[in-house]
Tab-separated table of C-alpha atoms in Angstrom:
chain	number	residue	atom	x	y	z
A	1	MET	CA	-3.731	11.781	23.241
A	2	LYS	CA	-4.593	9.595	20.305
A	3	ARG	CA	-5.749	12.404	18.267
A	4	ARG	CA	-2.534	14.370	18.940
A	5	TRP	CA	-0.441	11.346	17.891
A	6	SER	CA	-2.370	10.939	14.709
A	7	LYS	CA	-1.494	14.583	13.808
A	8	PHE	CA	2.290	13.856	13.858
A	9	ASP	CA	3.875	12.945	10.429
A	10	LEU	CA	6.100	10.006	10.174
A	11	GLN	CA	9.457	11.922	10.912
A	12	ASN	CA	7.982	13.455	14.024
A	13	LYS	CA	6.615	10.077	15.246
A	14	ALA	CA	10.076	8.616	14.591
A	15	ARG	CA	11.660	11.511	16.671
A	16	VAL	CA	9.324	10.965	19.531
A	17	ILE	CA	9.968	7.167	19.577
A	18	ALA	CA	13.645	7.724	19.399
A	19	CYS	CA	13.712	10.287	22.216
A	20	LEU	CA	11.622	8.137	24.369
A	21	GLY	CA	13.991	5.375	23.891
A	22	LEU	CA	17.036	7.520	24.485
A	23	ALA	CA	15.348	8.826	27.712
A	24	ILE	CA	14.484	5.323	28.953
A	25	TRP	CA	18.114	4.133	28.161
A	26	LEU	CA	19.732	7.167	30.139
A	27	LEU	CA	17.102	6.835	32.942
A	28	SER	CA	17.927	3.084	33.360
A	29	PHE	CA	21.701	3.840	33.563
A	30	PHE	CA	21.035	6.437	36.043
A	31	ILE	CA	18.944	4.011	38.156
A	32	MET	CA	21.395	1.425	37.852
A	33	PHE	CA	24.107	3.681	39.042
A	34	ILE	CA	22.033	4.400	42.170
A	35	GLU	CA	21.374	0.733	42.756
A	36	ILE	CA	24.966	-0.183	42.398
A	37	GLU	CA	25.864	2.481	44.929
A	38	ARG	CA	23.160	0.984	47.305
A	39	ILE	CA	24.713	-2.508	46.722
A	40	ASN	CA	28.226	-1.289	47.572
A	41	LYS	CA	26.872	0.394	50.786
A	42	ALA	CA	24.868	-2.543	51.771
A	43	THR	CA	27.881	-4.889	51.122
A	44	ILE	CA	30.018	-2.739	53.532
A	45	GLY	CA	27.221	-2.779	56.011
A	46	LEU	CA	26.887	-6.385	55.730
A	47	GLU	CA	30.750	-6.897	56.466
A	48	HIS	CA	30.133	-4.753	59.638
A	49	VAL	CA	27.112	-6.762	60.658
A	50	GLU	CA	29.185	-10.009	60.137
A	51	ASP	CA	31.969	-8.607	62.193
A	52	LEU	CA	29.568	-7.564	65.041
A	53	TYR	CA	27.968	-10.969	65.018
A	54	ASP	CA	31.305	-12.884	65.084
A	55	THR	CA	32.434	-10.623	67.783
A	56	ILE	CA	29.342	-11.272	69.983
A	57	LEU	CA	29.726	-15.057	69.409
A	58	GLU	CA	33.383	-14.734	70.409
A	59	MET	CA	32.315	-12.849	73.504
A	60	ARG	CA	29.774	-15.387	74.489
A	61	ARG	CA	32.481	-18.087	74.137
A	62	TYR	CA	34.749	-16.280	76.608
A	63	GLU	CA	31.795	-15.826	78.804
A	64	LYS	CA	30.985	-19.472	78.976
A	65	ASN	CA	34.643	-20.266	79.700
A	66	PHE	CA	34.719	-17.867	82.537
A	67	LEU	CA	31.542	-19.217	84.082
A	68	LEU	CA	32.859	-22.710	83.839
A	69	TYR	CA	36.575	-22.301	84.436
A	70	GLN	CA	37.168	-18.785	85.541
A	71	GLY	CA	40.402	-17.095	84.584
A	72	GLN	CA	41.691	-13.568	84.367
A	73	GLU	CA	42.299	-13.956	80.760
A	74	ASN	CA	38.735	-14.873	79.958
A	75	ARG	CA	37.497	-11.931	81.974
A	76	ASN	CA	39.724	-9.535	79.986
A	77	GLN	CA	38.610	-10.887	76.696
A	78	ILE	CA	34.940	-10.532	77.608
A	79	LEU	CA	35.471	-6.825	78.477
A	80	ASN	CA	37.528	-6.208	75.400
A	81	LEU	CA	35.169	-7.909	72.919
A	82	PHE	CA	32.124	-6.163	74.526
A	83	LYS	CA	33.821	-2.782	74.014
A	84	LYS	CA	34.525	-3.935	70.293
A	85	ALA	CA	30.965	-4.939	69.698
A	86	ARG	CA	29.662	-1.593	71.019
A	87	ASP	CA	32.217	0.390	68.851
A	88	ILE	CA	31.221	-1.529	65.714
A	89	TYR	CA	27.668	-0.811	66.471
A	90	GLU	CA	28.171	2.832	66.984
A	91	LYS	CA	30.020	3.048	63.804
A	92	MET	CA	27.199	1.411	61.930
A	93	THR	CA	24.650	3.743	63.340
A	94	ALA	CA	26.951	6.727	62.645
A	95	THR	CA	26.497	5.674	58.959
A	96	PRO	CA	22.666	5.120	58.463
A	97	SER	CA	23.075	3.761	54.927
A	98	MET	CA	24.937	0.828	56.120
A	99	VAL	CA	21.721	-0.560	58.064
A	100	SER	CA	19.180	1.104	55.788
A	101	GLY	CA	15.947	-0.884	55.648
A	102	ILE	CA	16.650	-2.751	58.994
A	103	LYS	CA	14.154	-1.956	61.773
A	104	THR	CA	15.743	-3.537	64.694
A	105	LYS	CA	18.221	-0.750	65.576
A	106	SER	CA	15.990	0.550	68.319
A	107	GLN	CA	16.440	-2.728	70.377
A	108	TRP	CA	20.118	-2.464	70.384
A	109	PRO	CA	20.844	0.151	73.050
A	110	ASP	CA	18.709	-1.625	75.499
A	111	ALA	CA	20.433	-4.873	74.801
A	112	PHE	CA	23.910	-3.273	75.151
A	113	THR	CA	22.890	-1.598	78.346
A	114	GLU	CA	21.345	-4.694	79.738
A	115	TYR	CA	24.547	-6.810	79.004
A	116	GLY	CA	26.727	-3.878	80.386
A	117	ILE	CA	24.998	-3.936	83.738
A	118	ALA	CA	25.147	-7.639	83.894
A	119	ALA	CA	28.697	-7.847	82.939
A	120	GLY	CA	29.732	-4.898	85.308
A	121	ILE	CA	30.607	-7.472	87.781
A	122	PHE	CA	33.526	-8.582	85.360
A	123	LYS	CA	35.100	-5.240	86.154
A	124	ASP	CA	36.015	-6.223	89.792
A	125	PRO	CA	39.668	-6.825	89.626
A	126	VAL	CA	39.666	-9.329	92.525
A	127	LEU	CA	36.684	-11.249	91.144
A	128	LYS	CA	37.694	-14.850	90.286
A	129	LYS	CA	34.403	-16.633	90.423
A	130	ILE	CA	30.563	-15.922	89.915
A	131	SER	CA	28.784	-18.149	92.202
A	132	ASN	CA	25.513	-16.417	92.393
A	133	LYS	CA	23.238	-18.335	89.944
A	134	ASN	CA	20.933	-15.346	89.349
A	135	ASP	CA	23.925	-13.275	88.211
A	136	GLN	CA	24.952	-16.106	85.918
A	137	ALA	CA	21.386	-16.477	84.379
A	138	ARG	CA	21.178	-12.608	83.900
A	139	ILE	CA	24.533	-12.493	82.022
A	140	ARG	CA	23.457	-15.610	79.817
A	141	LEU	CA	20.203	-14.030	79.081
A	142	ALA	CA	21.594	-10.687	78.147
A	143	GLY	CA	24.329	-12.359	75.989
A	144	ARG	CA	21.647	-14.559	74.375
A	145	ARG	CA	19.714	-11.440	73.397
A	146	LEU	CA	22.767	-9.872	71.850
A	147	VAL	CA	23.303	-12.963	69.771
A	148	GLU	CA	19.736	-13.147	68.590
A	149	LEU	CA	19.704	-9.351	67.697
A	150	SER	CA	22.965	-9.829	65.876
A	151	PHE	CA	21.785	-12.882	63.994
A	152	ASP	CA	18.504	-11.211	63.190
A	153	LEU	CA	20.395	-8.151	61.960
A	154	LEU	CA	22.707	-10.450	59.795
A	155	LYS	CA	19.780	-12.242	58.258
A	156	LYS	CA	17.991	-8.988	57.437
A	157	SER	CA	21.204	-7.438	56.087
A	158	ARG	CA	21.545	-10.440	53.678
A	159	THR	CA	17.979	-10.117	52.637
A	160	HIS	CA	18.231	-6.456	52.070
A	161	ILE	CA	21.388	-6.897	49.775
A	162	ALA	CA	19.787	-9.637	47.992
A	163	ARG	CA	16.648	-7.446	47.315
A	164	THR	CA	18.864	-4.617	46.267
A	165	THR	CA	20.838	-6.818	43.754
A	166	HIS	CA	17.501	-8.129	42.420
A	167	ASN	CA	16.255	-4.576	41.921
A	168	ALA	CA	19.421	-3.714	40.266
A	169	ILE	CA	18.967	-6.566	37.872
A	170	ARG	CA	15.088	-6.064	37.246
A	171	ILE	CA	15.447	-2.333	36.419
A	172	PRO	CA	17.620	-2.687	33.342
A	173	LEU	CA	15.557	-5.596	32.316
A	174	ILE	CA	12.406	-3.441	32.384
A	175	ALA	CA	14.129	-0.702	30.628
A	176	ALA	CA	15.353	-3.108	28.084
A	177	GLY	CA	11.684	-4.456	27.687
A	178	MET	CA	10.372	-0.813	27.331
A	179	ILE	CA	13.037	-0.191	24.789
A	180	LEU	CA	12.168	-3.315	22.840
A	181	GLY	CA	8.657	-2.281	23.075
A	182	LEU	CA	9.498	1.137	21.408
A	183	PHE	CA	11.495	-0.763	18.827
A	184	PHE	CA	8.485	-2.984	18.124
A	185	VAL	CA	6.235	0.281	17.805
A	186	GLY	CA	8.905	1.746	15.531
A	187	TRP	CA	8.963	-1.446	13.532
A	188	ILE	CA	5.155	-1.455	13.050
A	189	LEU	CA	5.303	2.170	12.172
A	190	LEU	CA	7.996	1.665	9.650
A	191	SER	CA	6.292	-1.488	8.174
A	192	ARG	CA	2.981	0.368	7.743
A	193	LYS	CA	4.279	3.522	6.494
A	194	VAL	CA	7.442	2.675	4.550
A	195	ILE	CA	7.900	-0.938	3.912
A	196	ASN	CA	4.419	-1.966	2.998
A	197	PRO	CA	3.877	1.066	0.629
A	198	LEU	CA	7.296	0.181	-1.019
A	199	ILE	CA	6.131	-3.433	-1.518
A	200	LYS	CA	2.889	-2.273	-2.990
A	201	LEU	CA	4.952	0.015	-5.324
A	202	GLU	CA	7.053	-2.884	-6.499
A	203	GLN	CA	3.892	-4.970	-7.007
A	204	ALA	CA	2.215	-2.207	-8.849
A	205	THR	CA	5.344	-1.690	-11.208
A	206	LYS	CA	5.160	-5.275	-12.057
A	207	LYS	CA	1.491	-5.149	-12.861
A	208	ILE	CA	2.109	-2.165	-15.120
A	209	GLY	CA	4.631	-4.027	-17.011
A	210	HIS	CA	1.907	-6.588	-17.719
A	211	GLY	CA	-0.563	-3.860	-18.699
A	212	ASP	CA	-2.533	-3.666	-15.285
A	213	PHE	CA	-2.923	-0.025	-14.320
A	214	SER	CA	-4.771	-0.539	-10.955
A	215	PRO	CA	-3.822	2.235	-8.561
A	216	ILE	CA	-2.313	1.656	-5.081
A	217	SER	CA	-4.927	1.888	-2.295
A	218	HIS	CA	-4.174	4.900	-0.024
A	219	PRO	CA	-5.972	6.957	2.447
A	220	GLY	CA	-4.796	10.201	0.915
A	221	LYS	CA	-3.188	11.560	4.166
A	222	ILE	CA	0.413	12.561	3.644
A	223	GLU	CA	2.567	11.762	6.633
A	224	SER	CA	5.930	11.144	4.776
A	225	GLU	CA	7.709	11.258	1.649
A	226	VAL	CA	6.625	7.686	0.941
A	227	ASP	CA	3.021	8.881	0.948
A	228	ARG	CA	3.924	11.528	-1.617
A	229	LEU	CA	5.592	8.922	-3.612
A	230	VAL	CA	2.533	6.677	-3.620
A	231	LEU	CA	0.217	9.503	-4.508
A	232	ALA	CA	2.624	10.704	-7.338
A	233	PHE	CA	2.685	6.922	-8.519
A	234	ASN	CA	-1.036	6.822	-8.637
A	235	ARG	CA	-1.244	10.055	-10.682
A	236	MET	CA	1.191	8.452	-13.047
A	237	ILE	CA	-0.860	5.274	-13.268
A	238	GLU	CA	-3.987	7.423	-14.067
A	239	GLU	CA	-2.096	9.154	-16.992
A	240	LEU	CA	-0.714	5.883	-18.261
A	241	ASP	CA	-4.076	4.271	-18.129
A	242	ALA	CA	-5.547	7.199	-20.023
A	243	ARG	CA	-2.848	6.877	-22.673
A	244	GLN	CA	-3.291	3.074	-22.855
A	245	GLU	CA	-6.460	3.591	-24.696
A	246	GLN	CA	-4.746	5.770	-27.166
A	247	ILE	CA	-1.970	3.100	-27.566
A	248	VAL	CA	-4.579	0.284	-28.208
A	249	HIS	CA	-6.174	2.522	-30.807
A	250	ASP	CA	-2.778	3.260	-32.452
A	251	ARG	CA	-1.840	-0.347	-32.578
A	252	LYS	CA	-5.167	-1.115	-34.165
A	253	ILE	CA	-4.446	1.455	-36.912
A	254	ALA	CA	-0.915	0.140	-37.273
A	255	SER	CA	-2.434	-3.509	-37.776
A	256	LEU	CA	-4.762	-2.347	-40.269
A	257	GLY	CA	-1.754	-0.698	-41.992
A	258	THR	CA	-0.168	-4.177	-42.292
A	259	LEU	CA	-3.418	-5.368	-44.059
A	260	VAL	CA	-3.575	-2.496	-46.420
A	261	SER	CA	-2.889	-4.331	-49.529
A	262	GLY	CA	-5.614	-6.925	-48.940
A	263	VAL	CA	-8.185	-4.170	-47.919
A	264	ALA	CA	-7.201	-2.166	-51.029
A	265	HIS	CA	-7.807	-5.278	-53.213
A	266	GLU	CA	-11.093	-6.141	-51.456
A	267	LEU	CA	-12.352	-2.546	-52.083
A	268	ASN	CA	-10.946	-2.561	-55.475
A	269	ASN	CA	-13.073	-5.387	-56.717
A	270	PRO	CA	-16.451	-3.832	-56.288
A	271	ILE	CA	-15.351	-0.585	-57.798
A	272	ASN	CA	-13.964	-2.215	-60.834
A	273	ASN	CA	-17.253	-4.089	-61.281
A	274	ILE	CA	-19.176	-0.754	-60.773
A	275	ILE	CA	-16.814	0.980	-63.389
A	276	LEU	CA	-17.186	-1.923	-66.011
A	277	THR	CA	-20.921	-1.928	-65.675
A	278	VAL	CA	-21.265	1.839	-66.049
A	279	ASP	CA	-18.886	1.663	-69.074
A	280	VAL	CA	-21.161	-0.943	-70.726
A	281	LEU	CA	-24.308	1.222	-69.900
A	282	ALA	CA	-22.577	4.390	-71.242
A	283	GLY	CA	-21.297	2.824	-74.359
A	284	GLY	CA	-24.257	3.576	-76.432
A	285	ARG	CA	-25.432	-0.171	-76.887
A	286	LYS	CA	-28.895	-1.110	-77.138
A	287	ILE	CA	-29.499	-2.953	-73.939
A	288	LYS	CA	-32.855	-4.474	-73.006
A	289	LYS	CA	-34.719	-2.792	-70.049
A	290	GLU	CA	-34.582	-6.200	-68.128
A	291	ARG	CA	-30.858	-6.325	-68.743
A	292	GLN	CA	-30.450	-2.624	-67.762
A	293	ALA	CA	-32.284	-3.217	-64.479
A	294	ALA	CA	-30.178	-6.252	-63.639
A	295	MET	CA	-26.998	-4.238	-64.438
A	296	LEU	CA	-28.284	-1.363	-62.270
A	297	LYS	CA	-29.051	-3.789	-59.380
A	298	ASP	CA	-25.458	-5.094	-59.751
A	299	ILE	CA	-24.027	-1.678	-59.434
A	300	LEU	CA	-26.140	-1.116	-56.460
A	301	ASN	CA	-24.979	-4.407	-54.799
A	302	GLN	CA	-21.384	-3.549	-55.603
A	303	ALA	CA	-21.745	-0.064	-54.145
A	304	ILE	CA	-23.307	-1.627	-50.972
A	305	ARG	CA	-20.497	-4.038	-50.872
A	306	ALA	CA	-17.813	-1.213	-50.910
A	307	SER	CA	-19.774	0.642	-48.483
A	308	GLY	CA	-19.808	-2.301	-46.088
A	309	ILE	CA	-16.092	-2.619	-46.463
A	310	VAL	CA	-15.601	1.175	-45.584
A	311	LYS	CA	-17.909	0.836	-42.709
A	312	ASN	CA	-16.114	-2.137	-41.370
A	313	LEU	CA	-12.925	-0.265	-41.505
A	314	LEU	CA	-14.390	2.816	-39.869
A	315	ASP	CA	-16.140	0.873	-37.186
A	316	PHE	CA	-12.900	-1.037	-36.397
A	317	SER	CA	-10.622	2.015	-36.519
A	318	ARG	CA	-13.052	4.136	-34.383
A	319	ALA	CA	-11.613	5.270	-31.035
A	320	GLU	CA	-13.745	4.085	-28.172
A	321	THR	CA	-14.070	5.131	-24.467
A	322	SER	CA	-12.983	2.560	-21.936
A	323	VAL	CA	-16.486	1.066	-21.503
A	324	ILE	CA	-16.882	-2.270	-19.622
A	325	GLN	CA	-19.738	-4.253	-21.205
A	326	ASP	CA	-20.920	-7.691	-22.002
A	327	VAL	CA	-18.837	-8.992	-25.040
A	328	ASP	CA	-19.581	-11.882	-27.280
A	329	VAL	CA	-16.200	-13.063	-28.324
A	330	ASN	CA	-17.528	-14.958	-31.419
A	331	LYS	CA	-18.849	-11.574	-32.780
A	332	VAL	CA	-15.443	-9.906	-32.006
A	333	LEU	CA	-13.667	-12.647	-34.007
A	334	ASP	CA	-16.200	-12.121	-36.704
A	335	GLU	CA	-15.305	-8.558	-36.909
A	336	ILE	CA	-11.625	-9.367	-37.128
A	337	LEU	CA	-11.982	-11.933	-39.785
A	338	LYS	CA	-14.068	-9.444	-42.040
A	339	ILE	CA	-11.034	-7.161	-41.928
A	340	THR	CA	-8.490	-9.960	-42.664
A	341	ASP	CA	-10.463	-11.963	-44.930
A	342	ASN	CA	-8.901	-10.703	-48.140
A	343	GLU	CA	-5.417	-10.730	-46.782
A	344	LEU	CA	-5.856	-14.424	-46.023
A	345	SER	CA	-6.952	-15.058	-49.696
A	346	LEU	CA	-3.975	-12.975	-50.939
A	347	LYS	CA	-1.405	-15.004	-48.660
A	348	LYS	CA	-3.240	-18.289	-49.734
A	349	ILE	CA	-4.019	-19.083	-46.180
A	350	LYS	CA	-6.981	-21.433	-45.510
A	351	LEU	CA	-9.215	-20.511	-42.665
A	352	GLN	CA	-10.701	-23.088	-40.284
A	353	ARG	CA	-13.357	-21.736	-37.909
A	354	GLN	CA	-14.909	-23.658	-34.958
A	355	SER	CA	-17.220	-21.554	-32.832
A	356	ALA	CA	-19.048	-22.737	-29.839
A	357	SER	CA	-22.689	-21.904	-30.059
A	358	ASP	CA	-23.100	-21.862	-26.263
A	359	LEU	CA	-20.120	-19.692	-25.537
A	360	PRO	CA	-20.837	-17.435	-22.637
A	361	GLU	CA	-20.387	-13.773	-22.773
A	362	ILE	CA	-17.560	-12.072	-20.772
A	363	ARG	CA	-17.246	-8.651	-19.261
A	364	GLY	CA	-14.717	-6.472	-20.885
A	365	ASN	CA	-13.677	-3.607	-23.177
A	366	HIS	CA	-14.743	-4.388	-26.763
A	367	GLN	CA	-12.027	-2.307	-28.423
A	368	GLU	CA	-9.208	-3.779	-26.390
A	369	LEU	CA	-10.357	-7.421	-27.153
A	370	GLN	CA	-10.483	-6.412	-30.847
A	371	GLN	CA	-6.777	-5.346	-30.463
A	372	VAL	CA	-5.835	-8.772	-28.697
A	373	PHE	CA	-7.329	-11.018	-31.443
A	374	LEU	CA	-6.252	-8.669	-34.311
A	375	ASN	CA	-2.650	-8.913	-33.000
A	376	LEU	CA	-2.848	-12.805	-32.961
A	377	VAL	CA	-4.281	-13.100	-36.313
A	378	VAL	CA	-1.941	-10.626	-37.998
A	379	ASN	CA	1.085	-12.450	-36.353
A	380	ALA	CA	-0.246	-15.794	-37.718
A	381	ILE	CA	-0.511	-14.489	-41.070
A	382	HIS	CA	3.052	-13.036	-41.006
A	383	ALA	CA	4.316	-16.388	-39.874
A	384	MET	CA	2.928	-18.080	-42.841
A	385	LYS	CA	4.782	-16.526	-45.647
A	386	ARG	CA	4.203	-19.362	-48.074
A	387	GLY	CA	0.534	-19.982	-47.341
A	388	GLY	CA	-0.801	-22.475	-44.719
A	389	GLU	CA	-3.809	-22.926	-42.391
A	390	LEU	CA	-5.147	-20.668	-39.820
A	391	SER	CA	-7.459	-22.424	-37.220
A	392	ILE	CA	-9.543	-20.302	-34.916
A	393	ARG	CA	-11.564	-22.170	-32.312
A	394	THR	CA	-13.662	-20.954	-29.467
A	395	PHE	CA	-14.931	-23.200	-26.556
A	396	HIS	CA	-15.351	-23.042	-22.745
A	397	ASP	CA	-13.847	-25.321	-19.999
A	398	ASP	CA	-15.580	-27.073	-17.051
A	399	GLY	CA	-15.202	-23.832	-15.140
A	400	GLY	CA	-17.187	-21.859	-17.573
A	401	ARG	CA	-14.224	-19.906	-18.812
A	402	VAL	CA	-13.996	-18.719	-22.351
A	403	ILE	CA	-11.088	-20.064	-24.471
A	404	VAL	CA	-10.005	-18.822	-27.898
A	405	SER	CA	-7.371	-20.844	-29.611
A	406	VAL	CA	-5.455	-19.402	-32.668
A	407	ARG	CA	-3.228	-21.808	-34.450
A	408	ASP	CA	-1.205	-21.420	-37.534
A	409	THR	CA	1.020	-23.772	-39.555
A	410	GLY	CA	3.848	-21.291	-39.902
A	411	GLU	CA	7.763	-21.336	-39.242
A	412	GLY	CA	7.207	-21.406	-35.509
A	413	ILE	CA	8.888	-19.613	-32.720
A	414	PRO	CA	12.531	-20.475	-31.717
A	415	GLU	CA	12.685	-21.879	-28.166
A	416	ASP	CA	15.459	-19.579	-26.997
A	417	ILE	CA	13.258	-16.545	-27.611
A	418	MET	CA	9.999	-17.960	-26.313
A	419	PRO	CA	10.382	-16.421	-22.743
A	420	ASN	CA	10.805	-13.044	-24.305
A	421	ILE	CA	7.923	-12.787	-26.806
A	422	PHE	CA	5.595	-10.791	-24.359
A	423	ASP	CA	8.304	-8.442	-23.326
A	424	PRO	CA	7.754	-4.741	-24.516
A	425	PHE	CA	9.530	-3.937	-27.736
A	426	PHE	CA	10.751	-7.330	-28.391
A	427	THR	CA	10.317	-8.386	-32.068
A	428	THR	CA	11.921	-10.722	-34.434
A	429	LYS	CA	10.668	-8.667	-37.522
A	430	GLU	CA	12.933	-6.448	-39.676
A	431	ILE	CA	13.489	-2.766	-38.666
A	432	GLY	CA	10.360	-0.805	-39.566
A	433	LYS	CA	8.157	-3.865	-39.926
A	434	GLY	CA	7.005	-4.103	-36.211
A	435	THR	CA	7.419	-2.350	-32.905
A	436	GLY	CA	7.363	-5.288	-30.525
A	437	LEU	CA	4.450	-3.842	-28.784
A	438	GLY	CA	1.660	-6.126	-30.049
A	439	LEU	CA	1.964	-9.164	-27.950
A	440	SER	CA	3.025	-7.086	-24.932
A	441	VAL	CA	-0.144	-5.025	-25.248
A	442	SER	CA	-2.267	-8.109	-25.748
A	443	PHE	CA	-0.719	-9.808	-22.663
A	444	GLY	CA	-1.430	-6.637	-20.600
A	445	ILE	CA	-5.067	-6.424	-21.910
A	446	VAL	CA	-5.834	-10.187	-21.174
A	447	LYS	CA	-4.377	-9.865	-17.709
A	448	LYS	CA	-6.377	-6.740	-17.059
A	449	HIS	CA	-9.558	-8.836	-18.081
A	450	GLY	CA	-8.638	-11.309	-15.350
A	451	GLY	CA	-7.443	-13.836	-17.883
A	452	ARG	CA	-4.218	-15.401	-19.250
A	453	ILE	CA	-2.552	-15.972	-22.567
A	454	THR	CA	-0.354	-19.015	-23.258
A	455	VAL	CA	1.669	-20.070	-26.162
A	456	LYS	CA	3.114	-23.342	-27.665
A	457	SER	CA	5.268	-23.642	-30.717
A	458	SER	CA	7.224	-26.019	-32.772
A	459	MET	CA	9.715	-25.047	-35.456
A	460	GLU	CA	8.451	-25.497	-39.019
A	461	LYS	CA	5.183	-26.833	-37.480
A	462	GLY	CA	3.382	-23.819	-36.230
A	463	THR	CA	2.155	-21.968	-33.191
A	464	ILE	CA	-0.806	-22.099	-30.911
A	465	PHE	CA	-1.930	-18.998	-28.812
A	466	LYS	CA	-4.634	-19.662	-26.190
A	467	VAL	CA	-6.501	-16.734	-24.558
A	468	THR	CA	-8.501	-17.802	-21.591
A	469	LEU	CA	-11.037	-15.297	-20.145
A	470	PRO	CA	-13.534	-15.610	-17.295
A	471	ALA	CA	-17.143	-15.466	-18.080
A	472	LYS	CA	-19.176	-12.538	-16.866
A	473	GLU	CA	-20.878	-14.547	-14.135
A	474	GLU	CA	-17.688	-15.072	-12.215
A	475	MET	CA	-15.404	-12.069	-13.332
A	476	ILE	CA	-14.567	-9.225	-11.018
A	477	TYR	CA	-13.375	-6.468	-13.226
A	478	GLU	CA	-11.295	-3.788	-11.736
């Protein structure tokens, strides 16, 4: 049964639950109708039983009066009431539903016969008094038996109608409980198959907004359109995650583009030195061999310097696969500052560097972390248009988390736009000078690494960005 149920998709399960609920609802109404009919018949039967009981009591009253005081009127009333009692009983037995469930019916004929024989003496028209005590005792005994039977019948009739009424109330309550149970099962099914996946979808979309491309856990079995939606969403996340690497790489190249003047100037210096030295050597002057050797060595050093600059650029701009590895944050910052060193000099920005020697390594993607810190350094450079001071500090807190502080003395961030700086495509730069993706991408990368990024800023005083990342001993990277 369980296997058959598991084969049903969500729509068929919902149909089964709805049909069961409707069937129970209709069945409860049918049973209620039957019980109400039984109550009506039992009520009519109870009225006849009460009439029978009252008639027998009235007959016994006239019987007592006759035995004590005689009188033709008393005798006639006894005979009339006895006949009435028998008629009521025969009417009741002619309609079995009136006395259904009552098991004393077989005793009534004997009781009526016994009283009829005992009361036969009343039919004597000249009878004025019953002086025989045996006749009196027999009449009283037969009458008492009729009273006892009628009282017992009345009590059982009332019990029967009370039980029937109780059943009529209990059945709809049971049906309501079963329907509520089906509603509960339906609610659980709806929650597990529709509401919970939709909540996960909502949470996943928020994570995507922060750069976290973790897929939604799903067994892979398709039971409804919601399952198809979740699977399609996971495929979309896989594609976005694959393209995220390309976005990070493109942002890195774009960041290098903003530093092109500094890089060109840095590369131009060794090339100019080489050209000048070669020009001297080729000028035909007589130069001592020791001097020539020194000049050739200088050419070699300048060529090595230029080669190093090109190598740094190539290493930095190289597209990497998304490899999670141990990363030394201080070394990542060294790589960034090699690229930005000349730009800092050109913009007359003084660099202050404090690196903790005991900084623990973290687990992460080297290329993505490069992008985070390059974005922060480039933004700091752009914020200091008239020069200033850039302070980069690395340290760890008591919990072993790695913290990188990037502080500039630039123009600061207005308070009204502070809540929006991590939003995608939000930028305060001129058109063509920025895409508004730098901080948004950085925020997503840091969150993906299990960390957080915070900012404090004062107008005309500068801005401090702090990146906090868990050390590799405590990090769970998804």
